Amino acid sequence: RSGVLDIPFAPSRYNAGKMLPARDNEGAIRLFHVGNIPLTPELADFHKEKIEERAKQEKRKASFQMVIDDVYAISKGRLVGRPKN
């Protein structure tokens, strides 16, 4: 109920579903939205900075579109959903 344990996109009524992952520029999973997971502000900022690095490399804003692009990329056998130029 508190959202301390959260799994993205899990179809369970016990899952808060508030955290959202996105890949960083190296392909590591970062937290785009931390939801109710009790991270320190420093750790949450670290995740944000890593996603911002990717956004800068891709010349776009860090947004929910990155989450969508990454989910789609996985279905195509790619690690990171990069925009087409």
Coordinates of N, CA and C in Angstrom, one line a residue:
R1 N 0.8 -1.2 0.0 CA 0.0 0.0 0.0 C 0.8 1.3 0.0
S2 N 2.0 1.2 0.7 CA 2.8 2.4 0.8 C 3.6 2.6 -0.5
G3 N 3.8 1.6 -1.3 CA 4.6 1.8 -2.5 C 6.0 1.6 -2.3
V4 N 6.4 1.1 -1.2 CA 7.8 0.8 -0.9 C 8.4 -0.2 -1.8
L5 N 7.6 -1.3 -2.1 CA 8.0 -2.3 -3.1 C 7.2 -2.0 -4.3
D6 N 7.9 -1.7 -5.4 CA 7.2 -1.3 -6.6 C 7.9 -2.0 -7.8
I7 N 7.1 -2.5 -8.7 CA 7.6 -3.1 -9.9 C 6.9 -2.5 -11.1
P8 N 7.7 -1.9 -12.1 CA 7.1 -1.3 -13.2 C 6.3 -2.2 -14.0
F9 N 5.1 -1.8 -14.4 CA 4.2 -2.5 -15.3 C 3.7 -3.9 -14.8
A10 N 3.9 -4.2 -13.6 CA 3.4 -5.5 -13.1 C 1.9 -5.5 -12.9
P11 N 1.2 -6.5 -13.4 CA -0.2 -6.5 -13.3 C -0.7 -7.2 -12.0
S12 N -0.5 -6.5 -10.9 CA -0.9 -7.0 -9.6 C -1.6 -5.8 -8.8
R13 N -2.6 -6.2 -8.2 CA -3.3 -5.1 -7.4 C -2.5 -4.7 -6.2
Y14 N -1.5 -5.5 -5.8 CA -0.6 -5.2 -4.7 C 0.5 -4.3 -5.1
N15 N 0.7 -4.1 -6.3 CA 1.8 -3.3 -6.9 C 1.3 -1.8 -7.0
A16 N 2.1 -0.9 -6.4 CA 1.7 0.5 -6.5 C 1.8 1.0 -7.9
G17 N 2.7 0.6 -8.7 CA 2.8 1.0 -10.1 C 3.1 2.5 -10.3
K18 N 3.8 3.1 -9.4 CA 4.1 4.5 -9.5 C 5.5 4.8 -9.9
M19 N 6.4 3.8 -9.8 CA 7.8 4.1 -10.3 C 7.8 3.8 -11.8
L20 N 8.7 4.5 -12.5 CA 8.9 4.3 -13.9 C 10.4 4.2 -14.2
P21 N 10.8 3.2 -14.9 CA 12.2 3.0 -15.3 C 12.5 3.6 -16.6
A22 N 13.7 4.0 -16.8 CA 14.2 4.4 -18.2 C 15.7 4.1 -18.2
R23 N 16.2 3.8 -19.4 CA 17.6 3.5 -19.5 C 18.4 4.8 -19.5
D24 N 19.6 4.7 -19.0 CA 20.6 5.8 -19.1 C 21.3 5.7 -20.4
N25 N 22.3 6.5 -20.7 CA 23.0 6.5 -21.9 C 23.8 5.2 -22.2
E26 N 24.1 4.6 -21.1 CA 24.9 3.3 -21.2 C 24.0 2.1 -21.2
G27 N 22.7 2.3 -21.0 CA 21.8 1.1 -21.0 C 21.4 0.6 -19.7
A28 N 21.9 1.2 -18.6 CA 21.6 0.8 -17.2 C 20.2 1.3 -16.9
I29 N 19.5 0.6 -16.1 CA 18.1 1.0 -15.7 C 18.2 2.0 -14.6
R30 N 17.5 3.1 -14.8 CA 17.4 4.2 -13.9 C 16.0 4.4 -13.6
L31 N 15.7 5.2 -12.5 CA 14.3 5.5 -12.2 C 14.0 6.9 -12.7
F32 N 13.1 6.9 -13.7 CA 12.6 8.2 -14.2 C 11.6 8.8 -13.2
H33 N 10.7 8.0 -12.6 CA 9.9 8.5 -11.4 C 10.2 7.5 -10.3
V34 N 10.5 7.9 -9.2 CA 10.8 7.0 -8.1 C 9.6 6.5 -7.4
G35 N 8.4 7.1 -7.6 CA 7.2 6.7 -7.0 C 7.3 6.9 -5.5
N36 N 6.9 5.9 -4.7 CA 7.0 6.0 -3.2 C 8.2 5.3 -2.7
I37 N 9.1 4.8 -3.5 CA 10.3 4.1 -3.1 C 11.2 5.1 -2.2
P38 N 11.5 4.6 -1.0 CA 12.2 5.5 -0.1 C 13.7 5.7 -0.4
L39 N 14.0 6.5 -1.4 CA 15.4 6.8 -1.8 C 15.8 8.1 -1.2
T40 N 17.1 8.2 -0.9 CA 17.5 9.5 -0.4 C 17.5 10.5 -1.6
P41 N 17.4 11.8 -1.3 CA 17.3 12.8 -2.3 C 18.6 12.7 -3.2
E42 N 19.7 12.4 -2.6 CA 20.9 12.3 -3.4 C 20.9 11.1 -4.4
L43 N 20.3 10.0 -4.0 CA 20.2 8.8 -4.9 C 19.1 9.1 -6.0
A44 N 18.0 9.7 -5.7 CA 17.0 10.1 -6.7 C 17.6 11.1 -7.7
D45 N 18.4 12.0 -7.2 CA 19.1 13.0 -8.1 C 20.1 12.3 -9.0
F46 N 20.8 11.3 -8.5 CA 21.7 10.5 -9.3 C 21.0 9.9 -10.5
H47 N 19.9 9.3 -10.2 CA 19.1 8.7 -11.3 C 18.7 9.7 -12.3
K48 N 18.2 10.9 -11.8 CA 17.8 12.0 -12.7 C 18.9 12.5 -13.6
E49 N 20.1 12.6 -13.0 CA 21.3 13.1 -13.7 C 21.6 12.1 -14.8
K50 N 21.6 10.8 -14.6 CA 22.0 9.8 -15.6 C 21.0 9.9 -16.7
I51 N 19.7 10.0 -16.4 CA 18.7 10.1 -17.5 C 18.9 11.4 -18.3
E52 N 19.2 12.5 -17.6 CA 19.5 13.8 -18.3 C 20.7 13.7 -19.2
E53 N 21.7 12.9 -18.8 CA 22.9 12.7 -19.7 C 22.4 12.1 -21.0
R54 N 21.6 11.1 -20.9 CA 21.0 10.4 -22.1 C 20.2 11.4 -23.0
A55 N 19.4 12.2 -22.3 CA 18.6 13.1 -23.0 C 19.4 14.1 -23.8
K56 N 20.5 14.6 -23.1 CA 21.4 15.5 -23.8 C 22.1 14.9 -25.0
Q57 N 22.5 13.7 -24.9 CA 23.1 12.9 -26.0 C 22.2 12.8 -27.1
E58 N 20.9 12.5 -26.8 CA 19.9 12.3 -27.9 C 19.2 13.6 -28.3
K59 N 19.7 14.7 -27.8 CA 19.1 16.1 -28.1 C 17.6 16.2 -28.0
R60 N 17.2 15.7 -26.8 CA 15.7 15.8 -26.5 C 15.6 16.0 -25.0
K61 N 14.4 16.3 -24.5 CA 14.2 16.5 -23.1 C 13.9 15.1 -22.5
A62 N 14.3 15.0 -21.2 CA 14.0 13.7 -20.5 C 12.5 13.8 -20.3
S63 N 11.8 12.7 -20.8 CA 10.3 12.7 -20.7 C 9.8 11.3 -20.6
F64 N 8.5 11.2 -20.4 CA 7.8 9.9 -20.4 C 8.0 9.2 -21.8
Q65 N 8.3 9.9 -22.8 CA 8.5 9.3 -24.1 C 9.7 8.4 -24.1
M66 N 10.7 8.7 -23.3 CA 11.9 7.8 -23.2 C 11.5 6.5 -22.6
V67 N 10.6 6.5 -21.6 CA 10.1 5.2 -21.0 C 9.4 4.4 -22.1
I68 N 8.5 5.1 -22.9 CA 7.8 4.4 -24.0 C 8.8 3.8 -25.0
D69 N 9.8 4.7 -25.4 CA 10.8 4.2 -26.4 C 11.6 3.0 -25.9
D70 N 11.9 3.0 -24.6 CA 12.7 1.9 -24.1 C 11.9 0.6 -24.1
V71 N 10.6 0.7 -23.7 CA 9.7 -0.5 -23.7 C 9.6 -1.0 -25.1
Y72 N 9.4 -0.2 -26.1 CA 9.3 -0.6 -27.5 C 10.6 -1.2 -28.0
A73 N 11.7 -0.6 -27.6 CA 13.1 -1.1 -28.0 C 13.3 -2.5 -27.5
I74 N 12.9 -2.8 -26.3 CA 13.0 -4.2 -25.8 C 12.3 -5.2 -26.7
S75 N 11.1 -4.8 -27.1 CA 10.3 -5.7 -28.0 C 11.0 -5.9 -29.3
K76 N 11.9 -5.0 -29.7 CA 12.6 -5.1 -31.0 C 14.0 -5.7 -30.8
G77 N 14.3 -6.1 -29.5 CA 15.6 -6.7 -29.2 C 16.8 -5.7 -29.0
R78 N 16.4 -4.4 -28.7 CA 17.4 -3.4 -28.4 C 17.3 -3.0 -27.0
L79 N 18.4 -2.5 -26.4 CA 18.5 -2.2 -25.0 C 17.9 -0.8 -24.7
V80 N 18.2 0.2 -25.6 CA 17.8 1.6 -25.3 C 17.0 2.0 -26.5
G81 N 15.9 2.7 -26.2 CA 15.0 3.3 -27.3 C 15.5 4.6 -27.8
R82 N 16.3 4.7 -28.8 CA 16.9 5.9 -29.3 C 15.9 6.5 -30.3
P83 N 15.7 7.8 -30.4 CA 14.9 8.4 -31.4 C 15.6 8.3 -32.8
K84 N 14.8 8.2 -33.8 CA 15.3 8.2 -35.2 C 15.6 9.7 -35.6
N85 N 16.7 9.9 -36.2 CA 17.0 11.3 -36.6 C 16.5 11.6 -38.0

